[in-house]
Coordinates of N, CA and C in Angstrom, one line a residue:
M1 N -14.1 -66.2 56.8 CA -14.5 -67.4 56.6 C -13.5 -68.2 56.0
E2 N -12.7 -68.0 54.9 CA -11.6 -68.8 54.6 C -10.8 -69.2 55.5
Q3 N -10.4 -68.6 56.6 CA -9.4 -69.1 57.8 C -10.2 -70.0 58.4
N4 N -11.5 -70.0 58.5 CA -11.9 -71.2 59.3 C -12.0 -72.7 58.4
I5 N -12.1 -72.6 57.1 CA -11.8 -73.7 56.3 C -10.3 -74.4 56.6
E6 N -9.4 -73.4 56.6 CA -8.0 -73.7 56.9 C -7.9 -74.5 58.2
I7 N -8.4 -73.7 59.3 CA -8.5 -74.3 60.6 C -9.0 -75.6 60.7
M8 N -10.0 -76.1 59.9 CA -10.8 -77.4 60.0 C -9.7 -78.8 59.8
K9 N -8.7 -78.3 59.0 CA -7.9 -79.5 58.8 C -7.1 -79.9 60.2
N10 N -6.8 -79.0 60.9 CA -6.1 -79.3 62.2 C -7.0 -79.7 63.3
A11 N -8.5 -79.3 63.2 CA -9.2 -79.2 64.3 C -9.6 -80.7 64.8
S12 N -10.3 -80.5 65.9 CA -10.9 -81.9 66.4 C -12.2 -81.9 65.7
V13 N -13.1 -83.2 65.9 CA -14.1 -83.5 65.4 C -15.3 -82.4 65.9
S14 N -15.1 -81.9 67.2 CA -16.3 -81.0 67.9 C -15.9 -79.9 67.4
E15 N -14.8 -79.0 67.0 CA -14.4 -78.0 66.8 C -14.8 -77.9 65.1
R16 N -14.6 -79.0 64.3 CA -15.1 -79.1 63.0 C -16.6 -78.8 62.9
E17 N -17.1 -79.5 63.7 CA -18.7 -79.6 63.7 C -19.1 -77.9 63.9
E18 N -18.5 -77.4 65.1 CA -18.7 -75.8 65.2 C -18.5 -74.9 64.2
I19 N -17.6 -75.4 63.4 CA -17.1 -74.4 62.2 C -18.4 -74.5 61.2
I20 N -18.7 -75.9 60.9 CA -19.7 -76.3 60.1 C -20.9 -75.6 60.1
I21 N -21.5 -75.7 61.5 CA -22.5 -74.9 62.1 C -22.5 -73.3 61.8
D22 N -21.4 -72.8 62.0 CA -21.2 -71.4 61.8 C -21.6 -71.0 60.2
F23 N -21.1 -71.8 59.4 CA -20.9 -71.7 58.1 C -22.7 -71.8 57.5
A24 N -23.6 -72.7 58.3 CA -24.9 -72.8 58.3 C -25.5 -71.5 58.5
R25 N -25.2 -71.1 59.9 CA -25.8 -69.8 60.3 C -25.3 -68.5 59.3
W26 N -24.3 -68.4 58.8 CA -24.0 -67.5 57.9 C -24.8 -67.6 56.6
L27 N -25.0 -68.7 56.2 CA -25.8 -69.2 55.0 C -27.3 -68.6 55.4
E28 N -27.8 -68.8 56.3 CA -29.0 -68.5 56.8 C -29.2 -67.2 56.9
T29 N -28.1 -66.3 57.6 CA -28.3 -64.9 57.6 C -28.2 -64.3 56.0
T30 N -27.7 -64.8 55.3 CA -27.6 -64.6 54.0 C -28.7 -64.7 52.9
S31 N -29.5 -65.8 53.3 CA -30.7 -66.1 52.8 C -31.7 -65.1 53.2
Q32 N -31.9 -64.9 54.5 CA -32.8 -63.7 55.0 C -32.5 -62.3 54.3
D33 N -31.1 -62.0 54.0 CA -31.0 -60.8 53.4 C -31.2 -60.6 51.9
A34 N -31.2 -62.0 51.3 CA -31.5 -61.8 50.0 C -33.1 -61.9 49.7
L35 N -33.8 -62.2 50.8 CA -35.3 -62.0 50.6 C -35.4 -60.6 50.9
V36 N -35.1 -60.0 51.7 CA -35.0 -58.3 51.9 C -34.7 -57.7 50.4
Y37 N -33.7 -58.2 49.6 CA -33.5 -57.6 48.4 C -34.4 -58.2 47.1
G38 N -34.8 -59.2 47.5 CA -35.8 -59.5 46.4 C -35.4 -60.7 45.7
E39 N -34.2 -61.4 46.1 CA -33.7 -62.3 45.2 C -34.1 -63.7 46.0
G40 N -35.4 -64.0 45.6 CA -36.1 -65.3 46.2 C -35.5 -66.4 45.9
R41 N -34.9 -66.8 44.8 CA -34.3 -68.0 44.3 C -33.0 -68.1 45.0
F42 N -32.0 -67.0 45.3 CA -31.0 -67.2 45.8 C -31.0 -67.5 47.4
A43 N -32.2 -66.9 48.0 CA -32.5 -67.1 49.4 C -33.0 -68.4 49.6
L44 N -33.7 -69.3 48.5 CA -34.4 -70.6 48.8 C -33.1 -71.5 48.4
M45 N -32.0 -71.3 47.6 CA -31.1 -72.0 47.6 C -29.8 -71.9 48.7
S46 N -29.8 -70.7 49.4 CA -29.2 -70.6 50.2 C -29.6 -71.3 51.7
A47 N -30.9 -71.1 51.9 CA -31.7 -71.5 53.0 C -31.5 -73.2 52.8
N48 N -31.6 -73.8 51.8 CA -31.8 -75.1 51.4 C -30.4 -75.7 51.8
L49 N -29.2 -75.1 51.4 CA -27.8 -75.4 51.6 C -27.4 -75.4 53.1
A50 N -28.0 -74.3 53.8 CA -27.6 -74.2 55.1 C -28.5 -75.5 55.8
Q51 N -29.6 -75.7 55.5 CA -30.2 -76.6 56.1 C -29.7 -77.9 56.0
A52 N -29.2 -78.4 54.7 CA -28.4 -79.6 54.5 C -27.1 -79.7 55.3
I53 N -26.5 -78.7 55.3 CA -25.2 -78.7 56.0 C -25.7 -78.6 57.6
R54 N -26.7 -78.2 58.0 CA -27.0 -78.2 59.6 C -27.5 -79.7 59.8
A55 N -28.1 -80.4 58.8 CA -28.7 -81.7 59.1 C -27.4 -82.7 59.0
N56 N -26.4 -82.3 58.4 CA -25.3 -83.5 58.3 C -24.1 -82.9 58.8
A57 N -24.1 -81.9 59.8 CA -23.1 -81.5 60.3 C -22.2 -82.4 60.8
D58 N -22.7 -83.4 61.7 CA -22.0 -84.3 62.5 C -21.3 -85.5 61.5
D59 N -21.9 -85.9 60.5 CA -21.3 -86.7 59.6 C -20.1 -86.2 58.8
L60 N -20.4 -85.1 58.4 CA -19.4 -84.2 57.7 C -18.2 -84.0 58.5
A61 N -18.3 -83.7 59.7 CA -17.1 -83.5 60.5 C -16.3 -84.7 60.9
R62 N -17.4 -85.9 61.2 CA -16.5 -87.0 61.8 C -15.9 -87.9 60.6
D63 N -16.7 -87.9 59.3 CA -16.4 -89.0 58.7 C -15.5 -88.4 57.4
T64 N -16.0 -87.3 56.9 CA -15.2 -86.8 55.6 C -15.2 -85.4 55.6
P65 N -14.0 -85.0 56.3 CA -13.5 -83.8 56.4 C -13.1 -82.9 55.1
E66 N -12.6 -83.5 54.3 CA -12.3 -83.3 53.1 C -13.7 -82.7 52.1
T67 N -14.4 -83.4 52.2 CA -15.8 -83.2 51.5 C -16.5 -82.0 52.1
A68 N -16.3 -81.9 53.6 CA -16.8 -80.8 54.4 C -16.1 -79.5 53.9
A69 N -15.0 -79.5 53.6 CA -13.9 -78.5 53.5 C -14.3 -77.9 52.0
R70 N -14.6 -78.9 51.2 CA -15.2 -78.4 49.9 C -16.6 -77.9 49.8
L71 N -17.4 -78.2 50.6 CA -18.8 -78.0 50.8 C -18.6 -76.4 51.5
L72 N -17.8 -76.2 52.4 CA -17.7 -74.9 53.0 C -17.1 -74.0 52.0
Q73 N -16.3 -74.4 51.2 CA -15.8 -73.4 50.1 C -16.9 -73.1 49.2
Q74 N -17.8 -74.0 49.0 CA -18.8 -73.6 47.9 C -19.6 -72.6 48.5
A75 N -20.0 -72.8 49.9 CA -20.8 -72.0 50.7 C -20.2 -70.6 50.8
C76 N -19.0 -70.7 51.1 CA -18.3 -69.2 51.2 C -18.2 -68.4 49.8
A77 N -18.2 -69.3 48.7 CA -18.3 -68.6 47.3 C -19.8 -68.0 47.2
M78 N -20.7 -68.6 47.4 CA -22.1 -68.2 47.4 C -22.3 -66.9 48.2
I79 N -21.8 -66.7 49.4 CA -22.0 -65.9 50.5 C -21.0 -64.5 49.9
S80 N -20.0 -65.0 49.4 CA -19.0 -63.7 48.6 C -19.5 -63.3 47.7
Q81 N -20.2 -64.0 46.8 CA -20.9 -63.7 45.4 C -22.0 -62.6 45.9
F82 N -22.8 -63.2 46.9 CA -23.9 -62.5 47.4 C -23.5 -60.9 47.8
K83 N -22.5 -60.9 48.7 CA -22.0 -59.8 49.1 C -21.3 -58.9 48.2
A84 N -20.8 -59.3 47.1 CA -20.3 -58.4 46.0 C -21.3 -57.8 45.0
T85 N -22.5 -58.7 45.2 CA -23.7 -58.2 44.5 C -24.4 -57.0 45.2
Y86 N -24.3 -57.3 46.4 CA -25.1 -56.1 47.3 C -24.4 -56.0 48.7
P87 N -23.4 -54.9 48.3 CA -22.6 -54.5 49.2 C -22.7 -54.0 50.6
H88 N -24.0 -53.3 50.3 CA -24.5 -52.6 51.5 C -25.2 -53.5 52.5
R89 N -25.0 -53.4 53.8 CA -25.4 -54.3 54.8 C -26.9 -54.2 55.0
V90 N -27.7 -55.1 55.1 CA -29.2 -54.6 55.5 C -29.3 -54.4 57.0
L91 N -30.1 -53.3 57.2 CA -30.3 -52.8 58.5 C -31.5 -53.2 59.1
S92 N -32.5 -53.6 58.5 CA -33.8 -54.0 58.7 C -34.4 -55.1 57.9
R93 N -34.8 -56.2 58.3 CA -35.5 -57.2 57.7 C -36.8 -57.3 57.4
S94 N -37.4 -56.1 57.8 CA -38.9 -55.9 57.8 C -39.4 -56.1 56.4
I95 N -40.5 -56.8 56.0 CA -40.8 -57.0 54.6 C -42.4 -56.7 54.9
H96 N -42.8 -55.5 54.0 CA -44.0 -54.9 54.0 C -45.0 -56.0 52.9

């Protein structure tokens, strides 16, 4: 993930937008995993950040790549923190 942030500096606008959307997808996946583990607040925070990133991906890629890089670093830190807390991968997202 960190490599994608470095790649963004030399990427075109469309490539930057794809990287930003990828981070939104990773946050959404982390949000779903957090729900399985019972971390509702973290799941909500991750989902909201993913939604905000996805909604503003075009502007972030086009107008403010420095801000986008900072935002993606924060998203990466959130994902890393969750993976450090719950290192085992979720195999099934079924909630009963």
